Short mmCIF file of C-alpha atoms in Angstrom, two decimals:
data_model
loop_
_atom_site.label_atom_id
_atom_site.label_comp_id
_atom_site.label_asym_id
_atom_site.label_seq_id
_atom_site.Cartn_x
_atom_site.Cartn_y
_atom_site.Cartn_z
CA MET S 919 -14.41 -8.72 16.47
CA LYS S 920 -16.12 -12.08 14.55
CA ILE S 921 -18.06 -13.71 12.02
CA ASP S 922 -20.08 -16.89 11.00
CA ILE S 923 -20.29 -16.56 7.50
CA TYR S 924 -20.47 -18.94 4.36
CA ILE S 925 -17.39 -17.31 1.85
CA PRO S 926 -18.02 -17.27 -1.55
CA ASN S 927 -15.28 -18.55 -3.68
CA ALA S 928 -13.61 -19.72 -0.42
CA ILE S 929 -11.08 -17.22 -0.47
CA ILE S 930 -10.79 -13.79 1.76
CA PHE S 931 -9.51 -10.54 1.74
CA VAL S 932 -7.30 -8.38 4.16
CA TYR S 933 -6.35 -4.52 3.01
CA ASP S 934 -6.91 -0.85 3.87
CA TYR S 935 -10.17 -0.48 2.20
CA ASP S 936 -10.52 2.44 1.58
CA ASN S 937 -7.05 2.60 -0.15
CA SER S 938 -7.22 3.05 -3.81
CA GLN S 939 -3.83 1.86 -4.90
CA VAL S 940 -4.68 -1.48 -3.30
CA GLU S 941 -3.60 -4.93 -5.43
CA ILE S 942 -4.94 -8.10 -5.50
CA PRO S 943 -2.35 -10.25 -4.93
CA ALA S 944 -1.78 -12.85 -7.39
CA TYR S 945 -3.45 -16.44 -6.49
CA ILE S 946 -0.94 -19.30 -6.53
CA GLU S 947 -3.04 -22.80 -6.17
CA THR S 948 -0.60 -24.79 -4.09
CA GLU S 949 -0.56 -21.95 -1.29
CA LEU S 950 -3.18 -20.65 1.62
CA VAL S 951 -1.49 -16.94 1.94
CA SER S 952 -1.25 -14.59 -1.50
CA TYR S 953 0.03 -11.42 -0.77
CA ASN S 954 1.74 -8.22 -1.30
CA ASP S 955 1.96 -4.55 -0.16
CA THR S 956 -1.39 -4.08 -0.16
CA CYS S 957 -3.49 -7.10 0.44
CA ILE S 958 -3.73 -10.16 1.56
CA SER S 959 -5.58 -12.91 -0.07
CA ILE S 960 -6.62 -16.41 2.71
CA ALA S 961 -8.18 -19.11 1.12
CA THR S 962 -10.53 -21.07 2.80
CA LEU S 963 -13.21 -23.48 3.60
CA PRO S 964 -15.63 -24.10 0.30
CA ASP S 965 -18.91 -22.06 1.16
CA VAL S 966 -20.54 -25.82 0.08
CA GLU S 967 -18.64 -27.20 3.29
CA GLY S 968 -20.11 -24.65 5.81
CA LYS S 969 -19.28 -21.52 7.21
CA ALA S 970 -16.14 -20.51 8.19
CA THR S 971 -15.03 -18.34 11.35
CA ILE S 972 -13.33 -15.19 10.87
CA GLU S 973 -11.60 -13.46 14.07
CA LEU S 974 -10.14 -9.87 13.46
CA SER S 975 -8.56 -8.63 16.32
CA LYS S 976 -6.09 -5.58 17.55
CA ASN S 977 -4.92 -7.48 20.73
CA MET S 978 -4.06 -11.43 21.00
CA ALA S 979 -1.95 -10.63 24.34
CA ASN S 980 -5.28 -12.64 25.95
CA LYS S 981 -6.14 -15.64 23.14
CA ASP S 982 -5.45 -19.18 24.02
CA ILE S 983 -5.16 -19.79 20.13
CA LYS S 984 -4.78 -23.27 19.03
CA ALA S 985 -4.09 -22.35 15.21
CA ILE S 986 -1.05 -22.24 12.90
CA MET S 987 0.68 -19.18 11.85
CA VAL S 988 0.53 -18.87 7.85
CA PHE S 989 1.42 -15.28 7.83
CA LYS S 990 3.50 -12.30 9.44
CA GLY S 991 4.03 -9.38 7.83
CA THR S 992 3.15 -5.80 6.47
CA ILE S 993 0.39 -4.71 4.72
CA GLU S 994 0.12 -0.45 4.10
CA THR S 995 -2.65 1.01 5.37
CA PRO S 996 -2.40 4.61 4.82
CA ASN S 997 -6.37 5.16 5.45
CA LYS S 998 -5.39 3.30 8.91
CA ASN S 999 -8.15 0.87 8.49
CA VAL S 1000 -7.59 -2.61 7.90
CA VAL S 1001 -11.62 -4.77 6.69
CA VAL S 1002 -11.76 -8.25 5.78
CA SER S 1003 -13.53 -8.78 2.73
CA THR S 1004 -14.85 -11.85 0.16
CA SER S 1005 -14.38 -11.97 -3.24
CA GLU S 1006 -17.27 -10.39 -4.05
CA GLU S 1007 -16.01 -7.26 -2.23
CA GLU S 1008 -18.23 -7.39 1.32
CA GLY S 1009 -16.38 -6.09 3.28
CA VAL S 1010 -17.76 -8.42 6.80
CA LEU S 1011 -15.32 -7.37 9.64
CA LYS S 1012 -12.70 -3.91 9.86
CA ALA S 1013 -10.73 -1.99 12.55
CA LEU S 1014 -9.21 0.96 13.03
CA VAL S 1015 -5.19 0.97 13.30
CA ASN S 1016 -2.70 3.31 14.55
CA ASP S 1017 -0.48 3.61 11.45
CA ILE S 1018 0.00 3.84 7.90
CA GLN S 1019 1.69 0.73 7.55
CA THR S 1020 0.40 -1.90 9.25
CA ASN S 1021 1.29 -5.57 11.32
CA VAL S 1022 -0.79 -8.14 10.36
CA SER S 1023 -0.27 -12.04 11.37
CA VAL S 1024 -2.90 -14.52 10.15
CA TRP S 1025 -3.35 -17.90 11.80
CA VAL S 1026 -5.38 -20.89 10.75
CA ASP S 1027 -7.04 -23.98 11.73
CA ASP S 1028 -6.77 -25.92 9.35
CA THR S 1029 -3.60 -24.92 6.49
CA GLU S 1030 -5.37 -26.40 3.57
CA PHE S 1031 -8.63 -26.12 4.07
CA PRO S 1032 -9.81 -23.76 7.52
CA ARG S 1033 -12.93 -23.15 8.91
CA LYS S 1034 -11.12 -20.67 12.06
CA ILE S 1035 -9.14 -17.37 10.85
CA PHE S 1036 -7.54 -15.89 13.18
CA ILE S 1037 -6.26 -12.39 12.04
CA HIS S 1038 -4.27 -9.42 14.14
CA CYS S 1039 -2.98 -6.52 13.05
CA GLU S 1040 -1.58 -3.67 15.24
#
């Protein structure tokens, strides 16, 4: 699944949308990615600079990604879904997953203001 979108506040979040225990990770100005056990935040291209492309995938085996991995870890997914949302809590992409713990990796085209963000969950 892929979307081209203007991203308000230049940040997106990855988490289980139905998890009432989600905590947004503390923002660290010098870091592209912040995370905790329930959520990952990813800084992006500011919306005034144009649209960003976000791709959420469960299978990256055949992908030819020319990008840099900026995160690899696990988040809690008690409701077995992973959603990418904006800072306005608008879910823009969703994937169903098989377990209550999901491995996630995040890849970007630029480590300062990424225009392309690839999120792999398994």
